[in-house]
mmCIF file of C-alpha atoms in Angstrom:
data_model
loop_
_atom_site.group_PDB
_atom_site.id
_atom_site.type_symbol
_atom_site.label_atom_id
_atom_site.label_comp_id
_atom_site.label_asym_id
_atom_site.label_seq_id
_atom_site.Cartn_x
_atom_site.Cartn_y
_atom_site.Cartn_z
ATOM 1 C CA MET A 20 0.000 0.000 0.000
ATOM 2 C CA THR A 21 1.347 3.444 -0.870
ATOM 3 C CA THR A 22 1.029 6.430 1.394
ATOM 4 C CA ASN A 23 0.108 9.937 0.309
ATOM 5 C CA ALA A 24 3.708 11.026 0.925
ATOM 6 C CA GLU A 25 4.997 8.276 -1.380
ATOM 7 C CA SER A 26 2.569 9.086 -4.169
ATOM 8 C CA ALA A 27 3.376 12.801 -3.829
ATOM 9 C CA GLN A 28 7.036 11.980 -4.514
ATOM 10 C CA ARG A 29 6.369 9.908 -7.626
ATOM 11 C CA PRO A 30 6.919 11.891 -10.790
ATOM 12 C CA ILE A 31 3.882 12.766 -12.840
ATOM 13 C CA ILE A 32 4.881 13.188 -16.451
ATOM 14 C CA ARG A 33 2.418 14.196 -19.153
ATOM 15 C CA PRO A 34 3.507 12.110 -22.153
ATOM 16 C CA ASP A 35 2.895 14.981 -24.603
ATOM 17 C CA LEU A 36 5.299 17.266 -22.720
ATOM 18 C CA LEU A 37 8.030 14.627 -22.646
ATOM 19 C CA ALA A 38 7.422 13.669 -26.289
ATOM 20 C CA ALA A 39 7.716 17.325 -27.322
ATOM 21 C CA LEU A 40 11.290 17.428 -26.024
ATOM 22 C CA GLU A 41 12.187 13.984 -27.363
ATOM 23 C CA ASP A 42 10.702 14.710 -30.798
ATOM 24 C CA GLY A 43 12.676 17.954 -30.945
ATOM 25 C CA GLY A 44 15.898 16.024 -30.315
ATOM 26 C CA HIS A 45 16.433 17.632 -26.902
ATOM 27 C CA ARG A 46 18.173 15.809 -24.079
ATOM 28 C CA ILE A 47 15.968 14.582 -21.250
ATOM 29 C CA THR A 48 17.943 15.602 -18.180
ATOM 30 C CA LYS A 49 16.908 15.266 -14.533
ATOM 31 C CA PRO A 50 16.364 19.040 -14.216
ATOM 32 C CA ARG A 51 14.156 19.068 -17.331
ATOM 33 C CA LEU A 52 12.219 16.090 -15.971
ATOM 34 C CA SER A 53 11.714 18.027 -12.729
ATOM 35 C CA VAL A 54 10.299 20.957 -14.694
ATOM 36 C CA ILE A 55 8.014 18.671 -16.732
ATOM 37 C CA ASP A 56 6.879 16.926 -13.545
ATOM 38 C CA ARG A 57 6.018 20.274 -11.946
ATOM 39 C CA LEU A 58 4.162 21.465 -15.057
ATOM 40 C CA SER A 59 2.307 18.140 -15.273
ATOM 41 C CA ARG A 60 0.977 18.700 -11.741
ATOM 42 C CA LYS A 61 -0.395 22.162 -12.531
ATOM 43 C CA LYS A 62 -4.177 22.244 -12.846
ATOM 44 C CA GLY A 63 -4.311 25.715 -14.371
ATOM 45 C CA GLY A 64 -1.964 28.474 -15.334
ATOM 46 C CA PHE A 65 1.482 29.087 -13.933
ATOM 47 C CA LYS A 66 4.178 31.727 -13.962
ATOM 48 C CA ALA A 67 7.746 30.770 -14.816
ATOM 49 C CA ASP A 68 9.013 32.500 -11.664
ATOM 50 C CA ASP A 69 6.698 30.336 -9.551
ATOM 51 C CA ILE A 70 8.169 27.186 -11.114
ATOM 52 C CA CYS A 71 11.655 28.510 -10.304
ATOM 53 C CA ASP A 72 10.601 29.088 -6.682
ATOM 54 C CA GLU A 73 9.074 25.602 -6.446
ATOM 55 C CA LEU A 74 12.216 23.948 -7.851
ATOM 56 C CA PRO A 75 15.134 25.523 -5.972
ATOM 57 C CA GLY A 76 17.480 22.744 -7.152
ATOM 58 C CA VAL A 77 16.876 23.572 -10.817
ATOM 59 C CA GLY A 78 18.519 26.595 -12.400
ATOM 60 C CA ARG A 79 16.353 29.479 -13.588
ATOM 61 C CA ALA A 80 17.832 29.215 -17.070
ATOM 62 C CA THR A 81 16.820 25.546 -17.269
ATOM 63 C CA VAL A 82 13.245 26.369 -16.235
ATOM 64 C CA PHE A 83 12.931 29.190 -18.774
ATOM 65 C CA ARG A 84 14.614 27.207 -21.578
ATOM 66 C CA THR A 85 12.391 24.179 -20.953
ATOM 67 C CA ILE A 86 9.287 26.376 -21.017
ATOM 68 C CA LYS A 87 10.510 27.947 -24.288
ATOM 69 C CA LEU A 88 11.055 24.510 -25.856
ATOM 70 C CA LEU A 89 7.542 23.442 -24.833
ATOM 71 C CA LEU A 90 6.100 26.696 -26.197
ATOM 72 C CA ASP A 91 7.875 26.155 -29.506
ATOM 73 C CA ALA A 92 6.415 22.628 -29.624
ATOM 74 C CA ASP A 93 2.884 24.015 -29.055
ATOM 75 C CA VAL A 94 2.215 21.860 -25.977
ATOM 76 C CA ILE A 95 1.969 24.866 -23.668
ATOM 77 C CA CYS A 96 0.525 28.309 -24.345
ATOM 78 C CA LYS A 97 1.756 31.734 -23.328
ATOM 79 C CA LEU A 98 -0.886 34.113 -22.004
ATOM 80 C CA THR A 99 -0.593 37.724 -20.958
ATOM 81 C CA LEU A 100 -2.431 39.017 -17.888
ATOM 82 C CA PRO A 101 -4.045 42.473 -18.046
ATOM 83 C CA ASP A 102 -1.010 43.940 -16.244
ATOM 84 C CA GLY A 103 1.349 42.466 -18.868
ATOM 85 C CA THR A 104 2.614 39.579 -16.713
ATOM 86 C CA PRO A 105 3.280 36.442 -18.780
ATOM 87 C CA MET A 106 1.570 33.239 -17.681
ATOM 88 C CA TYR A 107 1.581 29.781 -19.188
ATOM 89 C CA SER A 108 -0.911 26.960 -19.505
ATOM 90 C CA ALA A 109 -0.615 23.402 -20.744
ATOM 91 C CA ALA A 110 -2.534 23.050 -24.010
ATOM 92 C CA LEU A 111 -5.213 20.397 -23.572
ATOM 93 C CA VAL A 112 -6.442 20.595 -27.158
ATOM 94 C CA HIS A 113 -4.598 21.879 -30.186
ATOM 95 C CA HIS A 114 -6.712 24.835 -31.346
ATOM 96 C CA HIS A 115 -8.419 26.691 -28.523
ATOM 97 C CA HIS A 116 -8.860 30.043 -26.821
ATOM 98 C CA HIS A 117 -8.523 31.082 -23.184
ATOM 99 C CA THR A 118 -10.432 32.618 -20.326
ATOM 100 C CA ILE A 119 -8.366 34.086 -17.498
ATOM 101 C CA CYS A 120 -9.841 34.988 -14.115
ATOM 102 C CA VAL A 121 -8.508 38.428 -13.183
ATOM 103 C CA LYS A 122 -8.666 37.607 -9.462
ATOM 104 C CA CYS A 123 -7.300 34.052 -9.017
ATOM 105 C CA PHE A 124 -5.699 33.692 -12.507
ATOM 106 C CA ARG A 125 -7.534 30.419 -13.179
ATOM 107 C CA ILE A 126 -7.197 29.610 -16.862
ATOM 108 C CA GLY A 127 -9.854 27.907 -18.930
ATOM 109 C CA GLU A 128 -9.811 26.669 -22.505
ATOM 110 C CA PHE A 129 -12.722 26.932 -24.883
ATOM 111 C CA ARG A 130 -13.756 26.676 -28.492
ATOM 112 C CA HIS A 131 -16.809 28.364 -29.940
ATOM 113 C CA ALA A 132 -18.371 27.820 -33.345
ATOM 114 C CA THR A 133 -19.051 31.543 -33.876
ATOM 115 C CA ILE A 134 -15.397 32.418 -33.295
ATOM 116 C CA GLU A 135 -14.299 29.637 -35.645
ATOM 117 C CA ARG A 136 -16.671 30.919 -38.370
ATOM 118 C CA LEU A 137 -15.354 34.456 -37.880
ATOM 119 C CA LEU A 138 -11.759 33.240 -38.217
ATOM 120 C CA ARG A 139 -12.597 31.374 -41.442
ATOM 121 C CA ALA A 140 -14.292 34.520 -42.811
ATOM 122 C CA LEU A 141 -11.263 36.637 -41.887
ATOM 123 C CA GLU A 142 -9.020 34.136 -43.626
ATOM 124 C CA ARG A 143 -10.984 34.652 -46.854
ATOM 125 C CA GLU A 144 -11.140 38.451 -46.534
ATOM 126 C CA LEU A 145 -7.714 39.468 -45.239
ATOM 127 C CA PRO A 146 -4.810 39.840 -47.627
ATOM 128 C CA GLY A 147 -2.110 37.247 -47.024
ATOM 129 C CA ASP A 148 -2.234 34.164 -44.848
ATOM 130 C CA ILE A 149 -3.181 34.169 -41.169
ATOM 131 C CA ILE A 150 -0.272 32.461 -39.447
ATOM 132 C CA GLY A 151 -1.648 32.622 -35.926
ATOM 133 C CA HIS A 152 -3.968 34.362 -33.525
ATOM 134 C CA ARG A 153 -4.676 34.580 -29.819
ATOM 135 C CA ILE A 154 -7.981 35.167 -28.057
ATOM 136 C CA GLU A 155 -7.912 35.736 -24.296
ATOM 137 C CA ILE A 156 -11.108 36.669 -22.473
ATOM 138 C CA PHE A 157 -10.684 38.112 -18.986
ATOM 139 C CA THR A 158 -13.359 37.025 -16.526
ATOM 140 C CA LEU A 159 -14.235 36.732 -12.875
ATOM 141 C CA CYS A 160 -14.586 32.947 -12.446
ATOM 142 C CA GLY A 161 -17.532 31.366 -10.636
ATOM 143 C CA GLU A 162 -15.617 30.794 -7.393
ATOM 144 C CA CYS A 163 -14.306 34.356 -7.265
ATOM 145 C CA GLU A 164 -17.762 35.688 -8.164
ATOM 146 C CA GLU A 165 -19.236 33.834 -5.158
ATOM 147 C CA THR A 166 -16.707 35.371 -2.752
ATOM 148 C CA ARG A 167 -17.184 38.885 -4.073
#
């Protein structure tokens, strides 16, 4: 039988995060595994500085480089809070948009047919090719709304 302390120590590795590094030909070092483990445990958004604080044995440069590699592989997303602070979120589906609670910074993912139709229409109407876009909707989540 395993105790809670034992299961808390076991690494949790999201296969897509690990595969992103492997597929890119990047070495899988213990510090990178620590970063991936920490990111795999996150239920919502995170700040790179918080990951650095949570992993004092891993260098800041390693944390930021690993996050950059995962961003480049499209398995995590970079978001910008209203004050300009960067935040990150693991991408649960490939094409999606985000909601960000302005109080607790909880991040949600969504897709909406109307937005998708608008994007297809823009693709037909705009000169050139759309190579990317980002939609972030700032909200007050249900939990924060209840405590207001």
